Amino acid sequence: MTRKLKAAVIGSGQATIPIVAAVSQVAKVHYAEIVASISSRSAGPGTRANIDEFTETTTRAIETVGGATRGKAIIVLDPAEPPLIMRDTVFVFSEPAEPAAIEKCIEAMVAKVQKYVPGYRLKQKVQFERIEQPIDVPGIGRMTGLKTSVYLEVKGAAHYLPAYAGNLDIMTSAALACGERMAASMSAATRRAEVPVA
């Protein structure tokens, strides 16, 4: 069996889509938007040449993997010196839900990602705003709901790449974790196939 896996080019997809998915576990997500801010120094020619692909691929992943009805991805290449640590902002607009339940799911998801990316963390407490007057949701229409704002930081392990290259660190770490899961799944399937039928 052949499988095609495609990474969202910058690594911000691996950092932000789990947060959208966490909110989706509690409430229907109408719209999710991510803003990825990475150091200019950590964006090589491949990244720069594929920014359109990043926004399109990440937007699709916000919808198909994250569970949002509509998604949007924005990237900022920051030339600051010294280089900044990768920061991601996730805005989620969902149906009304209990903020404590959403926060609990987000914190659990952050802990899960930290298992393979130790430098992944909430930069501050999750913020909530109840939207009681209908607002325009791009591509959907006017509605009320709950806005959840999540601010993340991804610091690289600095084994080979600098600490500010969290976007590259999370990309390789996510690929490794995915590869390990696929190998374990394939190994288990092989063992099941080898068991003689009585």
mmCIF file of C-alpha atoms in Angstrom:
data_model
loop_
_atom_site.group_PDB
_atom_site.id
_atom_site.type_symbol
_atom_site.label_atom_id
_atom_site.label_comp_id
_atom_site.label_asym_id
_atom_site.label_seq_id
_atom_site.Cartn_x
_atom_site.Cartn_y
_atom_site.Cartn_z
ATOM 1 C CA MET A 1 0.000 0.000 0.000
ATOM 2 C CA THR A 2 1.364 3.426 -0.937
ATOM 3 C CA ARG A 3 0.533 6.467 1.134
ATOM 4 C CA LYS A 4 1.167 10.070 0.219
ATOM 5 C CA LEU A 5 1.910 12.392 3.114
ATOM 6 C CA LYS A 6 2.435 16.095 2.633
ATOM 7 C CA ALA A 7 3.783 18.451 5.287
ATOM 8 C CA ALA A 8 2.463 21.996 5.544
ATOM 9 C CA VAL A 9 5.627 23.641 4.334
ATOM 10 C CA ILE A 10 6.657 25.804 7.300
ATOM 11 C CA GLY A 11 5.849 23.649 10.299
ATOM 12 C CA SER A 12 3.176 26.012 11.532
ATOM 13 C CA GLY A 13 0.541 23.516 10.473
ATOM 14 C CA GLN A 14 2.031 20.974 12.855
ATOM 15 C CA ALA A 15 1.964 23.604 15.614
ATOM 16 C CA THR A 16 -1.501 25.059 15.072
ATOM 17 C CA ILE A 17 -3.801 22.431 13.581
ATOM 18 C CA PRO A 18 -3.750 20.317 16.774
ATOM 19 C CA ILE A 19 -5.175 23.356 18.604
ATOM 20 C CA VAL A 20 -8.037 23.700 16.114
ATOM 21 C CA ALA A 21 -8.666 19.950 16.450
ATOM 22 C CA ALA A 22 -8.720 20.302 20.253
ATOM 23 C CA VAL A 23 -11.459 22.944 20.067
ATOM 24 C CA SER A 24 -13.334 20.742 17.561
ATOM 25 C CA GLN A 25 -13.508 18.009 20.213
ATOM 26 C CA VAL A 26 -15.758 20.290 22.278
ATOM 27 C CA ALA A 27 -17.644 22.497 19.811
ATOM 28 C CA LYS A 28 -18.364 22.867 16.111
ATOM 29 C CA VAL A 29 -15.677 25.152 14.681
ATOM 30 C CA HIS A 30 -17.084 27.544 12.097
ATOM 31 C CA TYR A 31 -13.829 29.372 11.313
ATOM 32 C CA ALA A 32 -10.181 29.075 12.319
ATOM 33 C CA GLU A 33 -7.306 31.356 11.393
ATOM 34 C CA ILE A 34 -3.628 30.882 12.159
ATOM 35 C CA VAL A 35 -0.879 33.473 11.998
ATOM 36 C CA ALA A 36 2.629 32.028 11.944
ATOM 37 C CA SER A 37 5.543 34.320 12.776
ATOM 38 C CA ILE A 38 8.939 32.826 12.082
ATOM 39 C CA SER A 39 12.432 34.206 11.953
ATOM 40 C CA SER A 40 13.511 35.267 8.492
ATOM 41 C CA ARG A 41 16.745 33.402 9.141
ATOM 42 C CA SER A 42 14.905 30.092 9.535
ATOM 43 C CA ALA A 43 13.146 30.494 6.181
ATOM 44 C CA GLY A 44 15.371 29.173 3.426
ATOM 45 C CA PRO A 45 14.830 29.386 -0.323
ATOM 46 C CA GLY A 46 12.432 26.405 -0.300
ATOM 47 C CA THR A 47 10.198 28.039 2.284
ATOM 48 C CA ARG A 48 10.227 31.370 0.497
ATOM 49 C CA ALA A 49 9.416 29.791 -2.867
ATOM 50 C CA ASN A 50 6.478 27.870 -1.417
ATOM 51 C CA ILE A 51 4.638 30.454 0.685
ATOM 52 C CA ASP A 52 1.521 30.212 -1.501
ATOM 53 C CA GLU A 53 1.577 26.430 -1.159
ATOM 54 C CA PHE A 54 1.988 26.812 2.614
ATOM 55 C CA THR A 55 -1.081 29.017 2.922
ATOM 56 C CA GLU A 56 -3.187 26.768 0.674
ATOM 57 C CA THR A 57 -2.054 23.473 2.242
ATOM 58 C CA THR A 58 -2.363 24.737 5.801
ATOM 59 C CA THR A 59 -5.786 26.241 5.095
ATOM 60 C CA ARG A 60 -6.995 22.876 3.758
ATOM 61 C CA ALA A 61 -5.521 21.075 6.776
ATOM 62 C CA ILE A 62 -7.242 23.500 9.185
ATOM 63 C CA GLU A 63 -10.495 22.382 7.586
ATOM 64 C CA THR A 64 -9.904 18.672 6.940
ATOM 65 C CA VAL A 65 -7.710 17.750 9.918
ATOM 66 C CA GLY A 66 -8.615 20.521 12.360
ATOM 67 C CA GLY A 67 -12.340 20.246 11.705
ATOM 68 C CA ALA A 68 -13.102 23.894 10.890
ATOM 69 C CA THR A 69 -15.790 24.672 8.329
ATOM 70 C CA ARG A 70 -13.520 27.432 6.956
ATOM 71 C CA GLY A 71 -9.851 28.125 7.580
ATOM 72 C CA LYS A 72 -7.189 30.678 6.792
ATOM 73 C CA ALA A 73 -3.394 30.623 7.187
ATOM 74 C CA ILE A 74 -1.081 33.637 7.251
ATOM 75 C CA ILE A 75 2.709 33.632 7.537
ATOM 76 C CA VAL A 76 4.993 36.441 8.661
ATOM 77 C CA LEU A 77 8.740 36.280 8.022
ATOM 78 C CA ASP A 78 10.228 38.501 10.710
ATOM 79 C CA PRO A 79 13.702 39.950 10.017
ATOM 80 C CA ALA A 80 14.241 40.955 13.677
ATOM 81 C CA GLU A 81 17.733 40.661 15.134
ATOM 82 C CA PRO A 82 18.373 38.756 17.232
ATOM 83 C CA PRO A 83 16.064 36.222 15.552
ATOM 84 C CA LEU A 84 12.768 35.613 17.326
ATOM 85 C CA ILE A 85 11.505 32.266 18.545
ATOM 86 C CA MET A 86 8.669 30.896 16.393
ATOM 87 C CA ARG A 87 5.284 32.211 17.505
ATOM 88 C CA ASP A 88 1.878 31.072 16.324
ATOM 89 C CA THR A 89 -1.489 32.649 17.004
ATOM 90 C CA VAL A 90 -4.642 30.581 16.578
ATOM 91 C CA PHE A 91 -8.064 32.228 16.433
ATOM 92 C CA VAL A 92 -11.032 29.866 16.529
ATOM 93 C CA PHE A 93 -14.668 30.894 16.179
ATOM 94 C CA SER A 94 -17.010 28.128 17.281
ATOM 95 C CA GLU A 95 -20.535 27.519 18.406
ATOM 96 C CA PRO A 96 -21.076 28.525 22.050
ATOM 97 C CA ALA A 97 -19.380 26.101 24.451
ATOM 98 C CA GLU A 98 -17.990 25.914 27.959
ATOM 99 C CA PRO A 99 -14.588 27.689 27.968
ATOM 100 C CA ALA A 100 -13.237 25.410 30.722
ATOM 101 C CA ALA A 101 -13.875 22.322 28.572
ATOM 102 C CA ILE A 102 -12.142 23.902 25.570
ATOM 103 C CA GLU A 103 -9.196 25.006 27.692
ATOM 104 C CA LYS A 104 -8.837 21.491 29.120
ATOM 105 C CA CYS A 105 -8.744 19.979 25.604
ATOM 106 C CA ILE A 106 -6.206 22.572 24.429
ATOM 107 C CA GLU A 107 -3.937 21.930 27.423
ATOM 108 C CA ALA A 108 -4.154 18.160 26.825
ATOM 109 C CA MET A 109 -3.255 18.674 23.158
ATOM 110 C CA VAL A 110 -0.290 20.894 24.066
ATOM 111 C CA ALA A 111 0.966 18.161 26.428
ATOM 112 C CA LYS A 112 0.577 15.591 23.641
ATOM 113 C CA VAL A 113 2.597 17.684 21.161
ATOM 114 C CA GLN A 114 5.245 18.390 23.828
ATOM 115 C CA LYS A 115 6.004 14.663 23.948
ATOM 116 C CA TYR A 116 7.738 14.939 20.576
ATOM 117 C CA VAL A 117 8.461 18.711 20.539
ATOM 118 C CA PRO A 118 9.577 19.720 24.072
ATOM 119 C CA GLY A 119 9.893 23.414 23.096
ATOM 120 C CA TYR A 120 6.169 23.663 22.207
ATOM 121 C CA ARG A 121 4.179 25.624 24.772
ATOM 122 C CA LEU A 122 1.324 27.998 25.441
ATOM 123 C CA LYS A 123 2.801 31.488 25.566
ATOM 124 C CA GLN A 124 -0.054 32.691 27.786
ATOM 125 C CA LYS A 125 -3.402 31.564 29.132
ATOM 126 C CA VAL A 126 -6.071 30.696 26.553
ATOM 127 C CA GLN A 127 -8.420 33.649 26.010
ATOM 128 C CA PHE A 128 -12.158 33.513 25.353
ATOM 129 C CA GLU A 129 -14.670 36.058 24.117
ATOM 130 C CA ARG A 130 -18.382 35.385 23.787
ATOM 131 C CA ILE A 131 -19.679 37.007 20.600
ATOM 132 C CA GLU A 132 -23.335 37.813 21.258
ATOM 133 C CA GLN A 133 -23.944 40.246 18.402
ATOM 134 C CA PRO A 134 -23.789 38.477 15.012
ATOM 135 C CA ILE A 135 -20.512 38.972 13.129
ATOM 136 C CA ASP A 136 -19.583 38.142 9.540
ATOM 137 C CA VAL A 137 -17.683 34.861 9.329
ATOM 138 C CA PRO A 138 -15.760 34.712 6.015
ATOM 139 C CA GLY A 139 -17.468 32.378 3.576
ATOM 140 C CA ILE A 140 -20.192 31.404 6.053
ATOM 141 C CA GLY A 141 -22.293 34.438 6.963
ATOM 142 C CA ARG A 142 -23.428 36.203 10.115
ATOM 143 C CA MET A 143 -23.475 34.328 13.408
ATOM 144 C CA THR A 144 -22.809 34.429 17.135
ATOM 145 C CA GLY A 145 -20.511 32.124 19.051
ATOM 146 C CA LEU A 146 -17.299 31.836 21.034
ATOM 147 C CA LYS A 147 -13.917 33.206 19.981
ATOM 148 C CA THR A 148 -10.946 31.298 21.384
ATOM 149 C CA SER A 149 -7.468 32.843 21.084
ATOM 150 C CA VAL A 150 -4.388 30.688 21.609
ATOM 151 C CA TYR A 151 -0.827 31.998 21.626
ATOM 152 C CA LEU A 152 1.945 29.451 21.099
ATOM 153 C CA GLU A 153 5.718 29.445 21.108
ATOM 154 C CA VAL A 154 7.866 26.763 19.500
ATOM 155 C CA LYS A 155 11.481 26.803 20.582
ATOM 156 C CA GLY A 156 13.811 24.489 18.712
ATOM 157 C CA ALA A 157 15.876 21.925 20.620
ATOM 158 C CA ALA A 158 19.059 23.554 19.249
ATOM 159 C CA HIS A 159 20.750 20.190 18.672
ATOM 160 C CA TYR A 160 21.833 21.100 15.171
ATOM 161 C CA LEU A 161 19.638 24.021 14.161
ATOM 162 C CA PRO A 162 19.426 27.197 16.283
ATOM 163 C CA ALA A 163 16.686 27.522 18.938
ATOM 164 C CA TYR A 164 14.881 30.151 16.836
ATOM 165 C CA ALA A 165 14.297 27.533 14.103
ATOM 166 C CA GLY A 166 11.320 26.020 15.930
ATOM 167 C CA ASN A 167 9.462 25.838 12.614
ATOM 168 C CA LEU A 168 12.056 23.402 11.291
ATOM 169 C CA ASP A 169 12.294 21.497 14.571
ATOM 170 C CA ILE A 170 8.552 20.855 14.806
ATOM 171 C CA MET A 171 8.414 19.840 11.147
ATOM 172 C CA THR A 172 11.121 17.194 11.516
ATOM 173 C CA SER A 173 9.810 16.069 14.916
ATOM 174 C CA ALA A 174 6.257 15.711 13.561
ATOM 175 C CA ALA A 175 7.575 13.753 10.561
ATOM 176 C CA LEU A 176 9.543 11.454 12.878
ATOM 177 C CA ALA A 177 6.523 10.879 15.154
ATOM 178 C CA CYS A 178 4.322 10.199 12.107
ATOM 179 C CA GLY A 179 6.892 7.785 10.659
ATOM 180 C CA GLU A 180 7.190 5.938 13.969
ATOM 181 C CA ARG A 181 3.395 5.568 14.191
ATOM 182 C CA MET A 182 3.192 4.318 10.609
ATOM 183 C CA ALA A 183 5.991 1.803 11.240
ATOM 184 C CA ALA A 184 4.291 0.551 14.422
ATOM 185 C CA SER A 185 0.980 0.219 12.581
ATOM 186 C CA MET A 186 2.581 -1.640 9.671
ATOM 187 C CA SER A 187 4.465 -3.909 12.071
ATOM 188 C CA ALA A 188 1.258 -4.731 13.963
ATOM 189 C CA ALA A 189 -0.541 -5.461 10.676
ATOM 190 C CA THR A 190 2.298 -7.767 9.605
ATOM 191 C CA ARG A 191 2.161 -9.633 12.932
ATOM 192 C CA ARG A 192 -1.612 -10.063 12.576
ATOM 193 C CA ALA A 193 -1.165 -11.380 9.036
ATOM 194 C CA GLU A 194 1.427 -13.916 10.242
ATOM 195 C CA VAL A 195 -0.832 -15.411 12.923
ATOM 196 C CA PRO A 196 -2.026 -18.802 11.647
ATOM 197 C CA VAL A 197 -5.768 -19.260 11.444
ATOM 198 C CA ALA A 198 -6.953 -22.352 13.331
#
